[in-house]
Short mmCIF file of C-alpha atoms and ligand atoms in Angstrom, two decimals:
data_model
loop_
_atom_site.label_atom_id
_atom_site.label_comp_id
_atom_site.label_asym_id
_atom_site.label_seq_id
_atom_site.Cartn_x
_atom_site.Cartn_y
_atom_site.Cartn_z
CA UNK A 1 -45.54 -9.00 -44.50
CA UNK A 2 -42.53 -7.83 -42.25
CA UNK A 3 -39.98 -9.25 -39.89
CA UNK A 4 -37.23 -7.74 -37.63
CA UNK A 5 -34.82 -10.68 -38.65
CA UNK A 6 -35.18 -12.57 -41.94
CA UNK A 7 -32.96 -15.51 -42.11
CA UNK A 8 -32.30 -17.29 -45.56
CA UNK A 9 -31.52 -20.74 -45.03
CA UNK A 10 -33.06 -23.02 -42.19
CA UNK A 11 -30.37 -25.54 -41.92
CA UNK A 12 -27.86 -25.72 -39.05
CA UNK A 13 -26.58 -22.14 -39.23
CA UNK A 14 -30.03 -20.32 -40.05
CA UNK A 15 -31.48 -22.28 -37.28
CA UNK A 16 -28.77 -21.74 -34.68
CA UNK A 17 -29.09 -18.07 -35.30
CA UNK A 18 -32.74 -18.19 -34.62
CA UNK A 19 -32.39 -20.23 -31.43
CA UNK A 20 -29.62 -17.95 -30.02
CA UNK A 21 -31.63 -15.00 -30.73
CA UNK A 22 -34.38 -16.26 -28.43
CA UNK A 23 -31.62 -17.30 -25.76
CA UNK A 24 -30.52 -13.83 -25.98
CA UNK A 25 -34.10 -12.63 -25.04
CA UNK A 26 -34.87 -11.29 -28.42
CA UNK A 27 -38.85 -10.61 -28.52
CA UNK A 28 -39.02 -9.39 -32.10
CA UNK A 29 -40.18 -11.23 -35.11
CA UNK A 30 -37.87 -13.85 -36.68
CA UNK A 31 -38.72 -15.31 -40.16
CA UNK A 32 -36.63 -18.29 -41.47
CA UNK A 33 -36.99 -18.97 -45.07
CA UNK A 34 -36.11 -22.50 -46.32
CA UNK A 35 -36.48 -23.61 -49.78
CA UNK A 36 -36.24 -27.40 -49.06
CA UNK A 37 -37.30 -28.28 -45.33
CA UNK A 38 -36.51 -31.83 -46.11
CA UNK A 39 -32.83 -30.67 -46.28
CA UNK A 40 -32.11 -33.26 -49.03
CA UNK A 41 -29.04 -31.46 -50.50
CA UNK A 42 -28.30 -29.16 -47.43
CA UNK A 43 -24.55 -29.55 -46.32
CA UNK A 44 -25.84 -29.94 -42.73
CA UNK A 45 -27.76 -33.33 -43.66
CA UNK A 46 -24.89 -34.74 -45.85
CA UNK A 47 -22.16 -33.73 -43.27
CA UNK A 48 -19.74 -36.32 -41.71
CA UNK A 49 -20.65 -34.47 -38.37
CA UNK A 50 -17.39 -34.32 -36.85
CA UNK A 51 -16.12 -31.81 -34.28
CA UNK A 52 -12.55 -31.28 -33.45
CA UNK A 53 -10.32 -28.90 -31.41
CA UNK A 54 -7.26 -29.48 -33.93
CA UNK A 55 -7.25 -26.24 -35.96
CA UNK A 56 -4.24 -24.08 -36.56
CA UNK A 57 -6.22 -20.85 -35.79
CA UNK A 58 -6.88 -20.35 -32.11
CA UNK A 59 -10.11 -18.61 -32.82
CA UNK A 60 -11.47 -21.99 -34.56
CA UNK A 61 -10.25 -23.78 -31.37
CA UNK A 62 -12.29 -21.64 -29.23
CA UNK A 63 -15.33 -21.88 -31.53
CA UNK A 64 -15.13 -25.64 -31.47
CA UNK A 65 -14.61 -25.70 -27.67
CA UNK A 66 -17.97 -23.76 -27.17
CA UNK A 67 -19.55 -26.31 -29.85
CA UNK A 68 -18.37 -29.34 -27.87
CA UNK A 69 -19.99 -27.91 -24.51
CA UNK A 70 -22.94 -27.18 -26.43
CA UNK A 71 -23.21 -30.55 -27.91
CA UNK A 72 -22.54 -32.19 -24.51
CA UNK A 73 -25.51 -30.34 -23.03
CA UNK A 74 -28.11 -31.33 -25.60
CA UNK A 75 -29.80 -33.94 -23.50
CA UNK A 76 -30.07 -31.43 -20.37
CA UNK A 77 -31.17 -28.71 -22.70
CA UNK A 78 -33.50 -30.48 -25.11
CA UNK A 79 -33.87 -34.01 -23.76
CA UNK A 80 -32.13 -35.04 -27.26
CA UNK A 81 -29.39 -37.46 -27.38
CA UNK A 82 -26.23 -35.88 -28.73
CA UNK A 83 -24.94 -39.24 -30.22
CA UNK A 84 -21.52 -37.63 -29.40
CA UNK A 85 -18.73 -40.40 -29.94
CA UNK A 86 -15.87 -38.60 -28.15
CA UNK A 87 -13.23 -40.74 -29.75
CA UNK A 88 -10.85 -38.02 -30.83
CA UNK A 89 -9.15 -37.09 -34.14
CA UNK A 90 -5.83 -38.54 -35.14
CA UNK A 91 -3.66 -36.71 -37.37
CA UNK A 92 -0.73 -38.45 -38.89
CA UNK A 93 2.51 -36.85 -40.53
CA UNK A 94 4.96 -38.80 -42.67
CA UNK A 95 7.52 -36.14 -43.34
CA UNK A 96 9.73 -33.77 -41.12
CA UNK A 97 7.82 -30.88 -42.55
CA UNK A 98 4.47 -32.51 -41.63
CA UNK A 99 5.83 -33.12 -38.09
CA UNK A 100 6.88 -29.62 -37.79
CA UNK A 101 3.33 -28.52 -38.85
CA UNK A 102 1.72 -30.85 -36.22
CA UNK A 103 4.17 -29.40 -33.64
CA UNK A 104 3.25 -25.79 -34.45
CA UNK A 105 -0.62 -26.52 -34.46
CA UNK A 106 -0.13 -28.47 -31.24
CA UNK A 107 1.37 -25.26 -29.58
CA UNK A 108 -1.69 -23.07 -30.79
CA UNK A 109 -4.06 -25.71 -29.63
CA UNK A 110 -2.69 -26.34 -26.33
CA UNK A 111 -2.34 -22.52 -25.87
CA UNK A 112 -6.08 -22.23 -26.70
CA UNK A 113 -7.04 -24.93 -24.09
CA UNK A 114 -7.40 -28.03 -26.39
CA UNK A 115 -6.62 -31.40 -24.99
CA UNK A 116 -4.40 -32.63 -27.79
CA UNK A 117 -1.23 -35.10 -27.30
CA UNK A 118 1.50 -35.51 -29.71
CA UNK A 119 2.50 -39.33 -30.32
CA UNK A 120 5.92 -40.36 -31.47
CA UNK A 121 5.69 -43.63 -33.78
CA UNK A 122 6.19 -46.07 -30.92
CA UNK A 123 3.58 -44.35 -28.87
CA UNK A 124 1.50 -44.39 -31.81
CA UNK A 125 1.98 -48.03 -32.64
CA UNK A 126 1.48 -48.91 -29.00
CA UNK A 127 -2.06 -47.19 -28.73
CA UNK A 128 -3.37 -48.26 -32.32
CA UNK A 129 -1.45 -51.62 -33.05
CA UNK A 130 -3.54 -52.30 -36.21
CA UNK A 131 -2.00 -49.09 -37.81
CA UNK A 132 1.08 -49.28 -40.18
CA UNK A 133 3.32 -46.73 -38.62
CA UNK A 134 6.80 -47.37 -40.25
CA UNK A 135 6.54 -44.15 -42.64
CA UNK A 136 5.17 -41.98 -39.73
CA UNK A 137 7.19 -39.19 -38.23
CA UNK A 138 4.47 -37.90 -35.66
CA UNK A 139 1.10 -37.89 -34.78
CA UNK A 140 -1.50 -35.68 -32.95
CA UNK A 141 -4.45 -37.31 -31.12
CA UNK A 142 -7.28 -35.29 -29.40
CA UNK A 143 -7.86 -36.78 -25.96
CA UNK A 144 -11.22 -35.11 -25.28
CA UNK A 145 -13.49 -32.87 -26.95
CA UNK A 146 -13.43 -34.46 -30.30
CA UNK A 147 -15.41 -36.82 -32.21
CA UNK A 148 -18.86 -37.01 -34.10
CA UNK A 149 -22.22 -36.59 -33.10
CA UNK A 150 -25.79 -36.43 -34.49
CA UNK A 151 -26.02 -33.57 -36.88
CA UNK A 152 -29.89 -34.00 -37.44
CA UNK A 153 -30.46 -34.08 -33.65
CA UNK A 154 -28.49 -30.61 -33.26
CA UNK A 155 -30.79 -29.15 -36.16
CA UNK A 156 -33.95 -30.64 -34.51
CA UNK A 157 -32.86 -28.85 -31.17
CA UNK A 158 -32.30 -25.54 -33.00
CA UNK A 159 -35.39 -25.66 -34.92
CA UNK A 160 -37.54 -25.48 -31.68
CA UNK A 161 -36.65 -21.72 -31.65
CA UNK A 162 -39.91 -19.53 -31.86
CA UNK A 163 -39.69 -18.44 -35.41
CA UNK A 164 -42.08 -18.15 -38.31
CA UNK A 165 -40.71 -20.75 -40.89
CA UNK A 166 -41.60 -20.31 -44.56
CA UNK A 167 -41.35 -22.89 -47.20
CA UNK A 168 -40.00 -20.59 -49.93
CA UNK A 169 -37.19 -19.43 -51.91
CA UNK A 170 -35.32 -15.93 -51.62
CA UNK A 171 -35.20 -14.59 -55.16
CA UNK A 172 -34.18 -10.96 -54.62
CA UNK A 173 -33.14 -8.49 -52.10
CA UNK A 174 -33.96 -4.74 -52.32
CA UNK A 175 -31.29 -2.47 -51.18
CA UNK A 176 -31.72 1.26 -50.47
CA UNK A 177 -29.74 3.53 -48.34
CA UNK A 178 -27.16 1.02 -47.51
CA UNK A 179 -29.62 -1.35 -46.18
CA UNK A 180 -31.63 -4.53 -47.27
CA UNK A 181 -35.12 -3.11 -47.03
CA UNK A 182 -37.17 -6.14 -48.45
CA UNK A 183 -36.75 -9.76 -49.43
CA UNK A 184 -38.43 -11.27 -52.36
CA UNK A 185 -39.63 -14.66 -52.51
CA UNK A 186 -40.50 -17.18 -55.39
CA UNK A 187 -43.98 -17.30 -54.08
CA UNK A 188 -44.40 -13.54 -55.00
CA UNK A 189 -44.35 -12.41 -51.28
CA UNK A 190 -42.04 -9.68 -50.11
CA UNK A 191 -40.92 -9.37 -46.71
CA UNK A 192 -39.85 -5.89 -45.22
CA UNK A 193 -36.73 -6.76 -42.99
CA UNK A 194 -34.74 -5.21 -40.09
CA UNK A 195 -31.76 -7.55 -40.38
CA UNK A 196 -31.11 -9.99 -43.19
CA UNK A 197 -28.90 -13.04 -42.50
CA UNK A 198 -27.46 -14.97 -45.26
CA UNK A 199 -27.33 -18.64 -44.09
CA UNK A 200 -27.59 -20.13 -47.51
CA UNK A 201 -24.78 -22.46 -47.17
CA UNK A 202 -23.11 -23.16 -50.63
CA UNK A 203 -25.59 -21.02 -52.13
CA UNK A 204 -24.16 -18.01 -50.14
CA UNK A 205 -22.64 -16.39 -53.05
CA UNK A 206 -25.72 -16.32 -55.20
CA UNK A 207 -27.64 -14.97 -52.31
CA UNK A 208 -25.19 -12.12 -51.62
CA UNK A 209 -25.30 -11.24 -55.35
CA UNK A 210 -28.95 -10.35 -54.97
CA UNK A 211 -27.86 -7.61 -52.74
CA UNK A 212 -25.04 -6.53 -55.24
CA UNK A 213 -22.43 -8.13 -52.83
CA UNK A 214 -19.55 -10.62 -53.72
CA UNK A 215 -18.16 -13.27 -51.51
CA UNK A 216 -15.53 -15.78 -52.66
CA UNK A 217 -17.57 -18.75 -51.61
CA UNK A 218 -17.78 -21.70 -54.33
CA UNK A 219 -19.52 -25.15 -54.31
CA UNK A 220 -16.75 -27.84 -53.91
CA UNK A 221 -17.89 -31.42 -54.12
CA UNK A 222 -17.14 -34.13 -51.52
CA UNK A 223 -18.00 -37.56 -51.70
CA UNK A 224 -18.39 -39.83 -48.42
CA UNK A 225 -18.28 -43.53 -48.63
CA UNK A 226 -19.60 -45.89 -46.05
CA UNK A 227 -18.00 -49.32 -45.96
CA UNK A 228 -17.97 -52.70 -44.22
CA UNK A 229 -14.74 -54.40 -43.25
CA UNK A 230 -14.24 -58.11 -43.10
CA UNK A 231 -12.17 -57.89 -40.09
CA UNK A 232 -12.62 -54.65 -38.30
CA UNK A 233 -10.00 -53.34 -35.93
CA UNK A 234 -10.09 -54.14 -32.36
CA UNK A 235 -11.05 -51.33 -30.03
CA UNK A 236 -12.18 -47.69 -30.32
CA UNK A 237 -10.94 -45.76 -33.10
CA UNK A 238 -10.53 -41.94 -33.72
CA UNK A 239 -11.25 -40.23 -36.81
CA UNK A 240 -8.00 -40.64 -38.55
CA UNK A 241 -6.56 -38.21 -41.16
CA UNK A 242 -3.94 -40.00 -43.21
CA UNK A 243 -0.97 -37.98 -44.59
CA UNK A 244 -2.64 -38.54 -48.01
CA UNK A 245 -5.54 -36.48 -46.88
CA UNK A 246 -7.99 -39.67 -46.68
CA UNK A 247 -9.78 -39.46 -43.49
CA UNK A 248 -11.60 -42.54 -41.88
CA UNK A 249 -13.84 -43.07 -38.90
CA UNK A 250 -16.29 -45.65 -37.39
CA UNK A 251 -19.88 -45.46 -38.04
CA UNK A 252 -21.48 -48.06 -35.73
CA UNK A 253 -20.02 -51.25 -37.08
CA UNK A 254 -19.04 -49.89 -40.36
CA UNK A 255 -16.71 -47.11 -41.51
CA UNK A 256 -17.13 -43.67 -42.97
CA UNK A 257 -14.33 -42.18 -45.26
CA UNK A 258 -13.69 -39.54 -47.74
CA UNK A 259 -10.84 -37.40 -49.05
CA UNK A 260 -9.92 -33.91 -50.16
CA UNK A 261 -9.88 -34.56 -54.15
CA UNK A 262 -6.53 -33.34 -55.69
CA UNK A 263 -8.67 -32.09 -58.57
CA UNK A 264 -11.17 -29.87 -56.89
CA UNK A 265 -13.20 -27.49 -59.09
CA UNK A 266 -16.15 -25.51 -58.24
CA UNK A 267 -19.21 -27.52 -59.37
CA UNK A 268 -22.61 -26.63 -60.45
CA UNK A 269 -25.62 -26.17 -58.00
CA UNK A 270 -27.23 -29.39 -59.16
CA UNK A 271 -24.26 -31.52 -59.52
CA UNK A 272 -24.51 -34.23 -56.67
CA UNK A 273 -23.10 -36.95 -58.60
CA UNK A 274 -20.67 -39.05 -56.27
CA UNK A 275 -17.05 -39.35 -57.61
CA UNK A 276 -16.71 -43.11 -57.50
CA UNK A 277 -13.13 -42.98 -58.64
CA UNK A 278 -12.03 -41.23 -55.51
CA UNK A 279 -12.75 -44.56 -53.64
CA UNK A 280 -10.92 -46.67 -56.07
CA UNK A 281 -7.88 -44.39 -56.85
CA UNK A 282 -7.34 -42.70 -53.64
CA UNK A 283 -9.12 -43.85 -50.71
CA UNK A 284 -8.91 -47.71 -50.77
CA UNK A 285 -5.05 -47.81 -51.63
CA UNK A 286 -4.36 -45.35 -48.87
CA UNK A 287 -6.48 -47.27 -46.30
CA UNK A 288 -5.12 -50.56 -47.22
CA UNK A 289 -1.44 -49.17 -46.89
CA UNK A 290 -2.29 -47.84 -43.51
CA UNK A 291 -4.03 -51.04 -41.96
CA UNK A 292 -4.38 -54.63 -42.90
CA UNK A 293 -7.90 -54.49 -41.46
CA UNK A 294 -8.77 -52.17 -44.36
CA UNK A 295 -7.47 -54.46 -47.22
CA UNK A 296 -10.73 -56.35 -47.58
CA UNK A 297 -13.79 -54.00 -47.57
CA UNK A 298 -16.97 -53.38 -49.28
CA UNK A 299 -18.53 -50.22 -50.07
CA UNK A 300 -22.36 -50.11 -48.65
CA UNK A 301 -23.43 -46.62 -49.33
CA UNK A 302 -22.07 -43.19 -50.88
CA UNK A 303 -23.25 -39.76 -51.28
CA UNK A 304 -21.87 -36.36 -52.52
CA UNK A 305 -22.34 -32.91 -50.75
CA UNK A 306 -21.15 -29.45 -51.37
CA UNK A 307 -18.80 -27.62 -49.15
CA UNK A 308 -19.22 -23.89 -49.15
CA UNK A 309 -15.53 -23.16 -49.83
CA UNK A 310 -13.95 -19.91 -49.11
CA UNK A 311 -11.20 -19.45 -51.82
CA UNK A 312 -9.51 -16.52 -49.85
CA UNK A 313 -8.68 -18.61 -46.71
CA UNK A 314 -11.10 -21.67 -45.99
CA UNK A 315 -12.38 -19.76 -43.11
CA UNK A 316 -16.06 -18.75 -42.39
CA UNK A 317 -17.09 -15.19 -42.96
CA UNK A 318 -19.17 -13.86 -40.07
CA UNK A 319 -20.80 -10.58 -39.43
CA UNK A 320 -22.12 -7.49 -41.20
CA UNK A 321 -21.28 -6.15 -44.64
CA UNK A 322 -19.18 -2.93 -44.27
CA UNK A 323 -21.61 -0.91 -46.59
CA UNK A 324 -24.89 -2.93 -46.40
CA UNK A 325 -24.97 -2.81 -42.62
CA UNK A 326 -27.91 -4.90 -41.95
CA UNK A 327 -26.67 -7.80 -44.31
CA UNK A 328 -24.96 -10.39 -41.99
CA UNK A 329 -22.97 -13.15 -43.39
CA UNK A 330 -22.60 -16.66 -41.87
CA UNK A 331 -20.96 -18.30 -44.79
CA UNK A 332 -17.87 -19.99 -46.42
CA UNK A 333 -17.47 -22.73 -43.59
CA UNK A 334 -15.31 -24.78 -45.97
CA UNK A 335 -16.08 -28.11 -44.27
CA UNK A 336 -16.34 -27.13 -40.66
CA UNK A 337 -19.61 -25.35 -40.31
CA UNK A 338 -21.65 -28.02 -38.46
CA UNK A 339 -19.38 -27.76 -35.42
CA UNK A 340 -19.28 -24.02 -35.63
CA UNK A 341 -22.97 -23.46 -35.49
CA UNK A 342 -23.26 -23.05 -31.76
CA UNK A 343 -20.62 -20.48 -31.56
CA UNK A 344 -21.63 -18.75 -34.81
CA UNK A 345 -25.41 -18.71 -33.96
CA UNK A 346 -24.67 -17.22 -30.41
CA UNK A 347 -22.40 -14.47 -32.06
CA UNK A 348 -24.83 -13.30 -34.70
CA UNK A 349 -27.51 -13.32 -32.02
CA UNK A 350 -25.39 -11.05 -29.78
CA UNK A 351 -24.52 -8.80 -32.69
CA UNK A 352 -28.20 -8.37 -33.53
CA UNK A 353 -29.38 -7.83 -29.84
CA UNK A 354 -26.66 -6.04 -28.37
CA UNK A 355 -25.02 -4.48 -31.32
CA UNK A 356 -21.49 -6.35 -30.90
CA UNK A 357 -20.12 -9.62 -30.06
CA UNK A 358 -20.04 -10.50 -26.22
CA UNK A 359 -19.09 -14.03 -25.44
CA UNK A 360 -16.41 -14.61 -28.19
CA UNK A 361 -15.30 -11.89 -30.40
CA UNK A 362 -15.74 -13.10 -34.01
CA UNK A 363 -14.54 -9.77 -35.61
CA UNK A 364 -11.32 -11.41 -37.34
CA UNK A 365 -13.72 -13.52 -39.28
CA UNK A 366 -15.49 -10.46 -40.53
CA UNK A 367 -16.00 -9.27 -44.27
CA UNK A 368 -13.34 -6.82 -43.87
CA UNK A 369 -10.51 -9.29 -44.65
CA UNK A 370 -12.36 -10.35 -47.95
CA UNK A 371 -12.32 -6.53 -48.97
CA UNK A 372 -8.58 -6.04 -48.40
CA UNK A 373 -7.59 -9.63 -49.38
CA UNK A 374 -6.09 -10.54 -46.05
CA UNK A 375 -6.55 -14.27 -45.36
CA UNK A 376 -6.99 -15.54 -42.08
CA UNK A 377 -5.63 -18.95 -43.12
CA UNK A 378 -6.69 -22.11 -41.64
CA UNK A 379 -4.29 -25.02 -42.29
CA UNK A 380 -6.31 -27.71 -40.65
CA UNK A 381 -9.11 -28.25 -43.18
CA UNK A 382 -10.31 -31.81 -44.11
C1 FAD B 401 -19.43 -34.30 -47.33
C2 FAD B 401 -19.62 -33.14 -46.07
C3 FAD B 401 -18.88 -33.52 -44.92
C4 FAD B 401 -18.77 -32.55 -44.01
N1 FAD B 401 -18.34 -32.84 -42.69
C5 FAD B 401 -18.31 -31.92 -41.74
C6 FAD B 401 -17.75 -32.38 -40.28
O1 FAD B 401 -17.39 -33.46 -40.25
N2 FAD B 401 -17.86 -31.37 -39.52
C7 FAD B 401 -18.41 -30.12 -39.85
O2 FAD B 401 -18.18 -29.49 -38.71
N3 FAD B 401 -18.81 -29.76 -40.77
C8 FAD B 401 -18.79 -30.60 -41.89
N4 FAD B 401 -19.33 -30.29 -43.11
C9 FAD B 401 -19.69 -28.91 -43.24
C10 FAD B 401 -21.01 -28.65 -42.73
O3 FAD B 401 -21.81 -29.59 -43.10
C11 FAD B 401 -21.52 -27.29 -43.16
O4 FAD B 401 -20.29 -26.14 -43.05
C12 FAD B 401 -22.77 -26.88 -42.43
O5 FAD B 401 -23.60 -27.82 -42.62
C13 FAD B 401 -23.15 -25.48 -43.12
O6 FAD B 401 -24.51 -25.06 -42.58
P1 FAD B 401 -25.55 -24.06 -43.43
O7 FAD B 401 -26.53 -24.10 -42.59
O8 FAD B 401 -24.51 -23.04 -43.56
O9 FAD B 401 -25.65 -24.81 -44.89
P2 FAD B 401 -26.63 -25.88 -45.50
O10 FAD B 401 -26.70 -26.99 -44.71
O11 FAD B 401 -26.23 -26.21 -46.85
O12 FAD B 401 -27.87 -25.07 -45.46
C14 FAD B 401 -28.38 -23.95 -46.24
C15 FAD B 401 -29.70 -23.97 -46.51
O13 FAD B 401 -30.18 -22.86 -47.17
C16 FAD B 401 -31.11 -23.21 -48.05
N5 FAD B 401 -31.18 -22.10 -49.22
C17 FAD B 401 -30.16 -21.80 -50.07
N6 FAD B 401 -30.45 -20.85 -50.82
C18 FAD B 401 -31.91 -20.43 -50.56
C19 FAD B 401 -32.64 -19.54 -50.98
N7 FAD B 401 -32.34 -18.67 -51.91
N8 FAD B 401 -33.82 -19.47 -50.42
C20 FAD B 401 -34.02 -20.18 -49.38
N9 FAD B 401 -33.34 -21.38 -48.85
C21 FAD B 401 -32.19 -21.37 -49.37
C22 FAD B 401 -30.83 -24.56 -48.78
O14 FAD B 401 -32.02 -25.07 -49.12
C23 FAD B 401 -30.02 -25.16 -47.27
O15 FAD B 401 -31.13 -25.83 -46.49
C24 FAD B 401 -19.29 -31.26 -44.10
C25 FAD B 401 -19.91 -31.01 -45.47
C26 FAD B 401 -19.97 -31.83 -46.48
C27 FAD B 401 -20.71 -31.53 -47.62
#
């Protein structure tokens, strides 16, 4: 068997690459290999599905701006509802240094065309009266282009791309003459390939190692909790990021929450046990202190997923390996890969079809920085 493009991983990133290849007019053969088509443990399915403009790096702002436009167009493009709740993200700072960071980020974001407003404590209290704001020094609110959407709807749309889909596991890569020449599968098949795309999510490092390549991407566990609230706050709410790192947003009549755990080790591939203690010890105290409405609440559901965490700079690694030139990375999204899927899919399709990026230059996210150890740091990682 052979294919012009072999994509390892058929969730949001792999499917976005396949879809944009066809959009770019690619008429070669595309094979997507997915070991679990139910996506039960894929980050894509376990995600909080948020999209924001509030990043500290202008390239990430541009990537998400394209993502927002793409999500807004889902209905016209595919006849699929996006489920986009454009309620914004609300970042809170409670120190002078934290306020300075929000101001610096705001300057970058505004320069990159994002629609974000800084709110002083009185303006914040007037806008969100249920919030406790006595300790707050500054807030940043996305006025448009931020919110949350239907993750599986976006995946469903991308999966309409014309491609061969194999329910199989990539177990080996044969590299010769600086190229991936074939892909070995658990079923025993081998596929000769023109280009290989690593879209394996948290398994990115394991797949890269099959080609003798190292990438500093680890599995980090994130537990999400869905809760009911005895007296919910009035009016529409944004996704709020408390200075403690706890975030919360509405999910229908309930609320979804999580945090960046202070103790954040790499975890084993099979470890999806939710960390219940995070709710009791970190999340609930922070929420109750921020709003009286969150004092009485009941956890309804919880699950853990894995971030593909780039330990160099918490940013994606996109594009070709410098020596194995037909090995393309789309890895290390560190918790913001769902919203980046449209721009990354488009970029890699352009690279494959035209030999370079056309719409948005993602070269700064390339593997070279891994080789030189030069971080492209993203401060706004939730
Ligand atoms: C709890 C949580 C909350 C998140 N919240 C957000 C958010 O609000 N906004 C946002 O933008 N992002 C968020 N993310 C991150 C986002 O979900 C991911 O960055 C994104 O889904 C990555 O997509 P992916 O296709 O690279 O990886 P995945 O969705 O993990 O897909 C990788 C696929 O590769 C397959 N695979 C792996 N190895 C092999 C192999 N050897 N052979 C064949 N198939 C293989 C897997 O089965 C899997 O289906 C969150 C992540 C988590 C865990």
